[in-house]
Amino acid sequence: DTEVTQTPKHLVMGMTNKKSLKCEQHMGHRAMYWYKQKAKKPPELMFVYSYEKLSINESVPSRFSPECPNSSLLNLHLHALQPEDSALYLCASSQVKGAGANVLTFGAGSRLTVL
Amino acid sequence: AQSVAQPEDQVNVAEGNPLTVKCTYSVSGNPYLFWYVQYPNRGLQFLLKYITGDNLVKGSYGFEAEFNKSQTSFHLKKPSALVSDSALYFCAVRDGNNDMRFGAGTRLTVKP
């Protein structure tokens, strides 16, 4: 299995809703990432987990809450979002060390619309 | 801080012609450089990387890139473009925290 699977593909939520984005990989990668991508812009790093521990938080607002329950799963919990948070949310994974640490495998993304 | 720049928002080429997508970098120490491609409504796909070794790096789908230290460039090339190569291309650099930082992206359009 060489894929990163993200669900749901599309999500529409109101500003008072609580929802979650899910990401799963079975490549044995121990680093997992959340990126945010606005239209026609590059992906922006949000969070990095290494060995299931949060190692990087790029000053992301607390309305985004990541969780890594095990080595295969990564969640992004969403609460009280703003319309400007509408974007494509990309999950990626990689090895932590060695040559594979330098290649990220991305999921297809979850397109979020906040009304 | 490590960074990459892609000077062209858009590149247009005719099918069968060679293509070049430009990238310049600014890093301290040895650069770890990458190219990724993004098709519409999809995640990014890895094309190739430069870590050390030969300056000419060959990657997926017939793409290659040339690392030029004196010009601090890492341009993506393909000898003969296909319509299916039309996509958004990102140059990226791995920084000191092992985070992947992306350039602004270049939209490649290959016309039949």
Coordinates of N, CA and C in Angstrom, one line a residue:
Chain A
D1 N 0.9 -1.2 0.0 CA 0.0 0.0 0.0 C 0.9 1.2 0.0
T2 N 0.8 2.0 -1.0 CA 1.6 3.2 -1.2 C 0.8 4.5 -1.2
E3 N -0.3 4.5 -0.5 CA -1.2 5.6 -0.6 C -1.5 6.2 0.8
V4 N -1.8 7.5 0.7 CA -2.3 8.2 1.9 C -3.8 8.5 1.6
T5 N -4.7 8.1 2.4 CA -6.1 8.2 2.2 C -6.7 9.3 3.1
Q6 N -7.4 10.2 2.5 CA -8.0 11.3 3.3 C -9.5 11.2 3.2
T7 N -10.2 11.4 4.3 CA -11.7 11.5 4.3 C -12.2 12.6 5.2
P8 N -13.3 13.3 4.9 CA -14.0 13.1 3.6 C -13.3 13.9 2.5
K9 N -13.7 13.7 1.2 CA -13.1 14.4 0.1 C -13.6 15.9 0.1
H10 N -14.9 16.0 0.5 CA -15.5 17.4 0.6 C -16.2 17.5 1.9
L11 N -16.1 18.7 2.5 CA -16.8 19.0 3.7 C -17.3 20.4 3.7
V12 N -18.6 20.6 4.0 CA -19.2 21.9 4.2 C -19.7 22.0 5.6
M13 N -19.2 23.1 6.3 CA -19.6 23.2 7.7 C -19.9 24.7 8.0
G14 N -20.8 24.9 9.0 CA -21.0 26.2 9.5 C -20.0 26.6 10.5
M15 N -20.0 27.8 10.9 CA -19.0 28.3 11.8 C -19.1 27.8 13.2
T16 N -20.3 27.2 13.5 CA -20.5 26.7 14.9 C -20.3 25.2 15.0
N17 N -20.1 24.6 13.8 CA -20.0 23.1 13.8 C -18.7 22.6 14.3
K18 N -18.7 21.3 14.7 CA -17.5 20.6 15.0 C -17.4 19.4 14.1
K19 N -16.3 19.4 13.4 CA -16.1 18.3 12.4 C -14.6 17.8 12.5
S20 N -14.3 16.7 11.8 CA -12.9 16.2 11.8 C -12.6 15.8 10.4
L21 N -11.3 16.0 10.1 CA -10.7 15.4 8.9 C -9.8 14.2 9.3
K22 N -9.8 13.2 8.4 CA -9.1 12.0 8.8 C -8.1 11.7 7.7
C23 N -7.0 11.1 8.1 CA -5.9 10.7 7.2 C -5.4 9.4 7.7
E24 N -5.1 8.5 6.7 CA -4.6 7.1 7.1 C -3.5 6.7 6.1
Q25 N -2.5 6.1 6.6 CA -1.5 5.5 5.7 C -1.0 4.2 6.3
H26 N -0.6 3.3 5.5 CA -0.1 2.0 5.9 C 1.3 1.7 5.3
M27 N 2.1 2.7 5.1 CA 3.4 2.5 4.6 C 4.5 2.4 5.6
G28 N 4.1 2.4 6.9 CA 5.1 2.4 8.0 C 5.8 3.7 8.2
H29 N 5.2 4.8 7.6 CA 5.8 6.1 7.8 C 5.5 6.6 9.3
R30 N 6.5 7.2 9.9 CA 6.4 7.6 11.3 C 6.3 9.1 11.4
A31 N 6.3 9.8 10.3 CA 6.1 11.3 10.2 C 4.9 11.6 9.4
M32 N 4.0 12.4 10.0 CA 2.8 12.7 9.3 C 2.6 14.2 9.4
Y33 N 2.0 14.8 8.4 CA 1.9 16.3 8.2 C 0.5 16.7 7.8
W34 N 0.1 17.9 8.3 CA -1.1 18.6 7.7 C -0.6 19.9 7.1
Y35 N -1.1 20.0 5.8 CA -0.8 21.3 5.1 C -2.2 21.9 4.7
K36 N -2.2 23.2 4.6 CA -3.4 23.9 4.1 C -3.0 24.6 2.8
Q37 N -3.9 24.4 1.8 CA -3.6 25.0 0.5 C -4.8 25.8 0.0
K38 N -4.6 27.1 -0.2 CA -5.6 28.0 -0.8 C -5.5 27.9 -2.3
A39 N -6.5 28.3 -3.0 CA -6.6 28.2 -4.4 C -5.4 29.0 -5.1
K40 N -4.7 28.3 -6.0 CA -3.6 28.8 -6.7 C -2.4 29.3 -5.9
K41 N -2.3 28.7 -4.7 CA -1.2 29.0 -3.8 C -0.5 27.7 -3.4
P42 N 0.8 27.8 -2.9 CA 1.5 26.6 -2.5 C 0.9 26.1 -1.1
P43 N 1.1 24.8 -0.8 CA 0.7 24.3 0.5 C 1.5 25.0 1.6
E44 N 0.8 25.2 2.7 CA 1.5 25.8 3.9 C 1.4 24.8 5.0
L45 N 2.6 24.6 5.6 CA 2.7 23.6 6.7 C 1.9 24.1 7.9
M46 N 1.1 23.2 8.5 CA 0.4 23.5 9.7 C 1.0 22.7 10.9
F47 N 1.1 21.4 10.8 CA 1.5 20.5 11.9 C 2.4 19.4 11.3
V48 N 3.3 19.0 12.2 CA 4.1 17.8 11.9 C 4.1 16.9 13.1
Y49 N 3.8 15.6 12.9 CA 3.9 14.6 13.9 C 5.1 13.7 13.6
S50 N 5.9 13.4 14.6 CA 7.0 12.5 14.4 C 6.9 11.4 15.6
Y51 N 6.8 10.2 15.2 CA 6.6 9.1 16.2 C 5.4 9.4 17.1
E52 N 4.3 9.9 16.4 CA 3.1 10.1 17.1 C 3.1 11.3 18.1
K53 N 4.2 12.1 18.1 CA 4.3 13.2 18.9 C 4.3 14.5 18.1
L54 N 3.6 15.5 18.5 CA 3.6 16.8 17.8 C 5.0 17.4 17.9
S55 N 5.6 17.6 16.7 CA 6.9 18.2 16.7 C 6.9 19.6 16.1
I56 N 6.0 19.9 15.3 CA 5.9 21.2 14.7 C 4.5 21.7 14.7
N57 N 4.3 23.0 15.2 CA 3.0 23.6 15.2 C 3.3 25.0 14.6
E58 N 2.9 25.3 13.4 CA 3.3 26.5 12.7 C 2.3 27.6 13.1
S59 N 2.2 27.9 14.4 CA 1.4 29.0 14.9 C 0.0 28.9 14.3
V60 N -0.6 27.8 14.3 CA -2.0 27.6 13.8 C -3.0 27.9 14.9
P61 N -4.1 28.6 14.5 CA -5.1 28.9 15.5 C -5.6 27.7 16.2
S62 N -6.1 27.9 17.4 CA -6.5 26.8 18.3 C -7.8 26.2 17.8
R63 N -8.5 26.8 16.9 CA -9.7 26.2 16.3 C -9.4 25.0 15.4
F64 N -8.1 24.8 15.1 CA -7.6 23.6 14.5 C -6.8 22.8 15.5
S65 N -7.3 21.5 15.7 CA -6.7 20.7 16.8 C -6.2 19.4 16.2
P66 N -4.9 19.1 16.0 CA -4.5 17.8 15.4 C -4.5 16.7 16.5
E67 N -4.5 15.5 16.0 CA -4.4 14.3 16.8 C -3.8 13.2 16.1
C68 N -2.9 12.5 16.7 CA -2.3 11.3 16.0 C -2.5 10.1 17.0
P69 N -3.6 9.4 16.8 CA -3.9 8.3 17.8 C -3.0 7.1 17.7
N70 N -2.5 6.9 16.5 CA -1.5 5.8 16.3 C -0.6 6.1 15.1
S71 N 0.3 5.2 14.8 CA 1.2 5.5 13.7 C 0.6 5.5 12.3
S72 N -0.6 5.1 12.2 CA -1.2 5.0 10.8 C -2.3 6.1 10.6
L73 N -2.7 6.8 11.7 CA -3.8 7.7 11.6 C -3.4 9.1 12.1
L74 N -4.0 10.1 11.4 CA -3.8 11.5 11.7 C -5.2 12.2 11.5
N75 N -5.6 12.9 12.6 CA -6.9 13.6 12.5 C -6.6 15.1 12.6
L76 N -7.6 15.9 12.1 CA -7.6 17.3 12.3 C -9.0 17.7 12.7
H77 N -9.1 18.1 14.0 CA -10.4 18.4 14.5 C -10.7 19.9 14.3
L78 N -11.9 20.2 13.9 CA -12.2 21.6 13.4 C -13.4 22.1 14.3
H79 N -13.2 23.3 14.8 CA -14.3 23.9 15.7 C -14.3 25.4 15.6
A80 N -15.4 25.9 15.4 CA -15.6 27.4 15.3 C -14.7 28.0 14.2
L81 N -14.8 27.4 13.0 CA -13.9 27.9 11.9 C -14.5 29.2 11.3
Q82 N -13.7 29.9 10.6 CA -14.1 31.1 9.9 C -14.2 30.8 8.4
P83 N -14.9 31.6 7.7 CA -15.0 31.4 6.2 C -13.6 31.4 5.5
E84 N -12.7 32.2 6.1 CA -11.3 32.2 5.5 C -10.5 31.0 5.7
D85 N -11.1 30.1 6.5 CA -10.4 28.7 6.7 C -10.8 27.8 5.5
S86 N -11.7 28.2 4.7 CA -12.0 27.3 3.5 C -10.8 27.1 2.7
A87 N -10.4 25.9 2.4 CA -9.2 25.5 1.7 C -9.2 24.1 1.4
L88 N -8.1 23.6 0.7 CA -7.9 22.2 0.5 C -6.9 21.8 1.6
Y89 N -7.2 20.8 2.4 CA -6.3 20.4 3.5 C -5.7 19.1 3.1
L90 N -4.4 19.1 3.1 CA -3.6 18.0 2.6 C -2.9 17.3 3.7
C91 N -3.0 16.0 3.7 CA -2.2 15.2 4.6 C -1.0 14.6 3.9
A92 N 0.1 14.4 4.5 CA 1.2 13.8 3.9 C 1.9 12.9 5.0
S93 N 2.8 12.0 4.5 CA 3.5 11.2 5.4 C 4.9 10.9 4.8
S94 N 5.9 10.6 5.6 CA 7.2 10.2 5.2 C 7.9 9.4 6.3
Q95 N 9.0 8.8 5.9 CA 9.9 8.2 6.9 C 10.5 9.4 7.7
V96 N 10.9 9.0 8.9 CA 11.5 10.0 9.8 C 13.0 10.2 9.5
K97 N 13.7 9.1 9.1 CA 15.1 9.1 8.9 C 15.5 8.4 7.6
G98 N 16.7 8.7 7.1 CA 17.1 8.1 5.9 C 16.6 8.8 4.7
A99 N 16.9 8.1 3.5 CA 16.6 8.8 2.2 C 15.1 9.0 2.1
G100 N 14.3 8.1 2.7 CA 12.8 8.3 2.6 C 12.3 9.4 3.4
A101 N 13.1 10.0 4.3 CA 12.7 11.2 5.1 C 12.5 12.4 4.1
N102 N 13.1 12.3 3.0 CA 13.0 13.4 2.1 C 11.9 13.4 1.0
V103 N 11.1 12.4 1.1 CA 10.0 12.3 0.1 C 8.7 12.2 0.8
L104 N 7.9 13.2 0.6 CA 6.5 13.2 1.2 C 5.5 12.5 0.2
T105 N 4.7 11.7 0.8 CA 3.6 11.1 0.0 C 2.3 11.8 0.5
F106 N 1.6 12.4 -0.5 CA 0.4 13.2 -0.2 C -0.8 12.5 -0.4
G107 N -1.9 12.7 0.4 CA -3.2 12.3 0.0 C -3.8 13.3 -1.0
A108 N -5.0 12.9 -1.4 CA -5.7 13.8 -2.5 C -6.3 15.0 -1.9
G109 N -6.4 15.1 -0.5 CA -6.9 16.3 0.1 C -8.4 16.2 0.5
S110 N -8.7 17.0 1.4 CA -10.1 17.3 1.8 C -10.4 18.7 1.6
R111 N -11.4 19.0 0.7 CA -11.8 20.3 0.4 C -12.8 20.8 1.4
L112 N -12.5 21.8 2.2 CA -13.3 22.3 3.2 C -13.9 23.7 2.8
T113 N -15.2 23.8 3.0 CA -15.9 25.0 2.8 C -16.6 25.4 4.1
V114 N -16.3 26.6 4.6 CA -16.9 27.1 5.8 C -17.9 28.2 5.5
L115 N -19.2 28.0 5.8 CA -20.2 29.0 5.5 C -20.4 30.0 6.6
Chain B
A1 N 17.0 31.5 6.5 CA 16.0 30.5 6.3 C 16.1 30.0 4.8
Q2 N 15.7 28.7 4.7 CA 15.7 28.0 3.4 C 14.5 28.5 2.6
S3 N 14.7 28.8 1.3 CA 13.5 29.1 0.5 C 13.8 28.8 -0.9
V4 N 12.8 28.7 -1.7 CA 12.9 28.6 -3.2 C 12.0 29.6 -3.8
A5 N 12.3 30.0 -5.0 CA 11.5 30.9 -5.8 C 11.3 30.4 -7.2
Q6 N 10.0 30.5 -7.6 CA 9.7 30.2 -9.0 C 9.3 31.4 -9.7
P7 N 10.1 31.9 -10.6 CA 9.9 33.3 -11.2 C 8.7 33.4 -12.1
E8 N 8.3 32.2 -12.6 CA 7.2 32.2 -13.6 C 5.9 31.7 -13.0
D9 N 4.8 32.4 -13.1 CA 3.5 31.9 -12.7 C 3.0 30.9 -13.7
Q10 N 3.3 31.1 -15.0 CA 2.7 30.4 -16.1 C 3.8 30.1 -17.1
V11 N 3.8 28.9 -17.6 CA 4.6 28.5 -18.7 C 3.7 27.8 -19.8
N12 N 3.9 28.2 -21.0 CA 3.1 27.6 -22.1 C 4.1 27.0 -23.1
V13 N 3.8 25.8 -23.5 CA 4.7 25.2 -24.5 C 3.8 24.4 -25.5
A14 N 4.3 24.1 -26.7 CA 3.5 23.3 -27.6 C 3.9 21.8 -27.4
E15 N 3.0 20.9 -27.6 CA 3.3 19.5 -27.5 C 4.4 19.1 -28.4
G16 N 5.4 18.3 -27.8 CA 6.5 17.9 -28.5 C 7.7 18.8 -28.4
N17 N 7.5 20.0 -27.9 CA 8.7 20.9 -27.6 C 9.3 20.6 -26.3
P18 N 10.5 21.0 -26.1 CA 11.1 20.9 -24.7 C 10.5 21.9 -23.8
L19 N 10.4 21.5 -22.5 CA 9.9 22.4 -21.5 C 10.9 22.6 -20.4
T20 N 10.9 23.8 -19.8 CA 11.7 24.2 -18.7 C 10.8 24.9 -17.7
V21 N 10.8 24.5 -16.4 CA 10.1 25.2 -15.3 C 11.2 25.6 -14.4
K22 N 11.3 26.9 -14.1 CA 12.5 27.5 -13.4 C 12.3 27.5 -11.9
C23 N 13.4 27.3 -11.2 CA 13.4 27.4 -9.7 C 14.8 27.8 -9.3
T24 N 14.8 28.8 -8.4 CA 16.1 29.2 -7.7 C 16.0 29.0 -6.2
Y25 N 17.1 28.8 -5.6 CA 17.0 28.5 -4.2 C 17.9 29.4 -3.4
S26 N 17.6 29.5 -2.1 CA 18.4 30.2 -1.1 C 18.5 29.4 0.1
V27 N 19.7 28.8 0.4 CA 19.8 27.9 1.5 C 21.2 28.1 2.1
S28 N 21.3 27.8 3.4 CA 22.5 27.7 4.1 C 22.9 26.3 4.2
G29 N 24.1 26.0 3.8 CA 24.6 24.6 3.8 C 24.2 23.9 2.5
N30 N 24.2 22.6 2.6 CA 23.8 21.8 1.4 C 22.3 21.7 1.2
P31 N 21.9 22.0 0.0 CA 20.4 22.1 -0.3 C 19.8 20.7 -0.5
Y32 N 18.7 20.5 0.0 CA 17.8 19.3 -0.3 C 16.7 19.9 -1.2
L33 N 16.7 19.6 -2.4 CA 15.7 20.2 -3.4 C 14.8 19.2 -4.0
F34 N 13.6 19.6 -4.3 CA 12.6 18.7 -4.8 C 11.7 19.4 -5.8
W35 N 11.1 18.5 -6.7 CA 10.0 18.9 -7.5 C 8.8 18.0 -7.3
Y36 N 7.6 18.7 -7.1 CA 6.3 18.0 -7.0 C 5.4 18.5 -8.1
V37 N 4.5 17.7 -8.5 CA 3.4 18.1 -9.5 C 2.1 17.9 -8.8
Q38 N 1.1 18.8 -9.2 CA -0.2 18.7 -8.6 C -1.2 18.8 -9.8
Y39 N -2.0 17.8 -10.0 CA -3.1 17.8 -11.0 C -4.3 18.3 -10.3
P40 N -5.3 18.8 -11.1 CA -6.5 19.5 -10.5 C -7.2 18.6 -9.5
N41 N -7.5 19.2 -8.3 CA -8.2 18.6 -7.3 C -7.5 17.3 -6.7
R42 N -6.2 17.3 -6.8 CA -5.4 16.2 -6.3 C -4.3 16.7 -5.3
G43 N -3.8 15.8 -4.6 CA -2.6 16.1 -3.8 C -1.4 16.2 -4.6
L44 N -0.3 16.5 -4.0 CA 1.0 16.6 -4.7 C 1.7 15.3 -4.9
Q45 N 2.3 15.1 -6.1 CA 3.0 13.9 -6.4 C 4.5 14.2 -6.5
F46 N 5.3 13.4 -5.9 CA 6.8 13.6 -6.0 C 7.3 13.3 -7.4
L47 N 8.2 14.1 -7.9 CA 8.8 13.9 -9.2 C 10.2 13.5 -9.1
L48 N 11.0 14.3 -8.4 CA 12.4 14.0 -8.2 C 13.0 14.8 -7.1
K49 N 14.3 14.5 -6.8 CA 14.9 15.2 -5.7 C 16.4 15.3 -6.0
Y50 N 17.1 16.3 -5.4 CA 18.5 16.4 -5.4 C 19.0 16.5 -3.9
I51 N 19.8 15.5 -3.6 CA 20.4 15.6 -2.2 C 21.9 15.8 -2.4
T52 N 22.6 14.8 -3.0 CA 24.0 14.9 -3.3 C 24.2 14.2 -4.6
G53 N 25.4 14.2 -5.2 CA 25.7 13.4 -6.3 C 25.7 14.2 -7.6
D54 N 25.2 13.5 -8.7 CA 25.2 14.0 -10.0 C 24.3 15.2 -10.0
N55 N 24.7 16.2 -10.8 CA 23.9 17.5 -10.9 C 22.7 17.3 -11.7
L56 N 22.7 16.3 -12.6 CA 21.5 16.0 -13.4 C 20.7 14.9 -12.7
V57 N 19.5 15.2 -12.3 CA 18.7 14.2 -11.6 C 17.5 13.8 -12.5
K58 N 17.3 12.5 -12.6 CA 16.2 12.0 -13.5 C 15.1 11.5 -12.5
G59 N 13.8 11.8 -13.0 CA 12.7 11.5 -12.1 C 11.6 10.8 -12.9
S60 N 10.4 10.9 -12.4 CA 9.2 10.3 -12.9 C 8.8 10.9 -14.2
Y61 N 8.1 10.1 -15.0 CA 7.4 10.6 -16.2 C 8.3 11.3 -17.2
G62 N 9.6 11.0 -17.2 CA 10.5 11.6 -18.2 C 11.1 12.9 -17.8
F63 N 10.8 13.4 -16.6 CA 11.3 14.7 -16.2 C 12.7 14.5 -15.6
E64 N 13.4 15.6 -15.7 CA 14.8 15.7 -15.1 C 15.0 17.1 -14.6
A65 N 16.0 17.3 -13.7 CA 16.3 18.6 -13.2 C 17.8 18.7 -13.1
E66 N 18.3 19.9 -13.3 CA 19.7 20.2 -13.2 C 20.0 21.1 -12.1
F67 N 20.8 20.6 -11.2 CA 21.3 21.4 -10.0 C 22.5 22.2 -10.5
N68 N 22.4 23.5 -10.3 CA 23.5 24.4 -10.7 C 23.9 25.2 -9.4
K69 N 25.0 24.9 -8.8 CA 25.4 25.6 -7.6 C 25.7 27.0 -7.8
S70 N 26.4 27.3 -8.9 CA 26.9 28.7 -9.2 C 25.7 29.6 -9.4
Q71 N 24.7 29.1 -10.0 CA 23.5 29.9 -10.3 C 22.4 29.7 -9.3
T72 N 22.6 28.9 -8.3 CA 21.6 28.5 -7.3 C 20.3 28.2 -7.9
S73 N 20.3 27.4 -8.9 CA 19.1 27.0 -9.6 C 18.9 25.5 -9.6
F74 N 17.6 25.1 -9.8 CA 17.2 23.7 -9.9 C 16.1 23.7 -10.9
H75 N 16.3 23.9 -12.1 CA 15.3 23.9 -13.1 C 14.8 22.6 -13.5
L76 N 13.5 22.4 -13.7 CA 12.9 21.2 -14.2 C 12.8 21.2 -15.7
K77 N 13.1 20.0 -16.3 CA 13.1 20.0 -17.7 C 12.5 18.7 -18.2
K78 N 12.0 18.7 -19.5 CA 11.6 17.5 -20.2 C 11.8 17.7 -21.7
P79 N 12.4 16.8 -22.3 CA 12.8 17.0 -23.7 C 11.6 17.2 -24.7
S80 N 10.5 16.5 -24.4 CA 9.4 16.6 -25.3 C 8.1 16.6 -24.5
A81 N 7.4 17.7 -24.4 CA 6.2 17.9 -23.6 C 5.0 17.1 -24.1
L82 N 4.2 16.7 -23.2 CA 2.9 16.0 -23.5 C 1.8 16.9 -23.0
V83 N 0.6 16.8 -23.7 CA -0.6 17.6 -23.2 C -0.9 17.2 -21.7
S84 N -0.7 15.9 -21.4 CA -1.0 15.4 -20.1 C 0.0 15.9 -19.0
D85 N 1.1 16.6 -19.4 CA 2.0 17.2 -18.4 C 1.4 18.5 -17.9
S86 N 0.3 19.0 -18.5 CA -0.3 20.2 -18.0 C -0.7 20.0 -16.5
A87 N -0.2 20.9 -15.7 CA -0.4 20.8 -14.2 C 0.3 21.9 -13.5
L88 N 0.2 21.9 -12.2 CA 0.8 22.9 -11.4 C 2.1 22.3 -10.8
Y89 N 3.2 22.9 -11.0 CA 4.5 22.4 -10.5 C 5.1 23.2 -9.4
F90 N 5.5 22.5 -8.4 CA 6.1 23.1 -7.2 C 7.5 22.7 -7.0
C91 N 8.4 23.7 -6.8 CA 9.7 23.4 -6.4 C 9.7 23.5 -4.8
A92 N 10.6 22.7 -4.2 CA 10.5 22.7 -2.7 C 11.9 22.5 -2.1
V93 N 12.1 22.9 -0.9 CA 13.4 22.8 -0.2 C 13.1 22.2 1.2
R94 N 14.0 21.4 1.6 CA 13.8 20.8 3.0 C 14.7 21.7 3.9
D95 N 14.0 22.3 4.9 CA 14.8 23.2 5.7 C 15.4 22.5 6.9
G96 N 16.0 23.3 7.8 CA 16.8 22.8 8.9 C 16.0 22.0 9.9
N97 N 14.7 22.2 9.9 CA 13.8 21.5 10.8 C 13.2 20.3 10.1
N98 N 13.7 20.0 8.9 CA 13.2 18.9 8.1 C 11.8 19.1 7.6
D99 N 11.4 20.4 7.5 CA 10.1 20.7 6.9 C 10.2 21.0 5.5
M100 N 9.2 20.7 4.7 CA 9.2 20.9 3.3 C 8.6 22.3 3.0
R101 N 9.3 23.2 2.4 CA 8.9 24.5 2.1 C 8.7 24.6 0.6
F102 N 7.6 25.0 0.1 CA 7.2 25.0 -1.3 C 7.4 26.4 -1.9
G103 N 7.8 26.5 -3.2 CA 7.7 27.7 -4.0 C 6.2 28.0 -4.3
A104 N 6.0 29.1 -5.0 CA 4.7 29.6 -5.2 C 4.0 28.8 -6.3
G105 N 4.7 28.0 -7.0 CA 4.1 27.2 -8.1 C 4.1 27.8 -9.4
T106 N 4.2 27.0 -10.5 CA 4.2 27.4 -11.9 C 3.2 26.5 -12.6
R107 N 2.2 27.2 -13.2 CA 1.2 26.4 -14.0 C 1.8 26.2 -15.4
L108 N 1.9 24.9 -15.7 CA 2.4 24.5 -17.1 C 1.2 24.1 -17.9
T109 N 1.1 24.7 -19.1 CA 0.1 24.4 -20.1 C 0.8 23.9 -21.3
V110 N 0.5 22.7 -21.7 CA 1.0 22.2 -23.0 C -0.1 22.1 -24.0
K111 N 0.0 22.8 -25.1 CA -1.0 22.9 -26.1 C -0.8 21.9 -27.2
P112 N -1.8 21.3 -27.7 CA -1.7 20.3 -28.8 C -1.2 20.9 -30.1

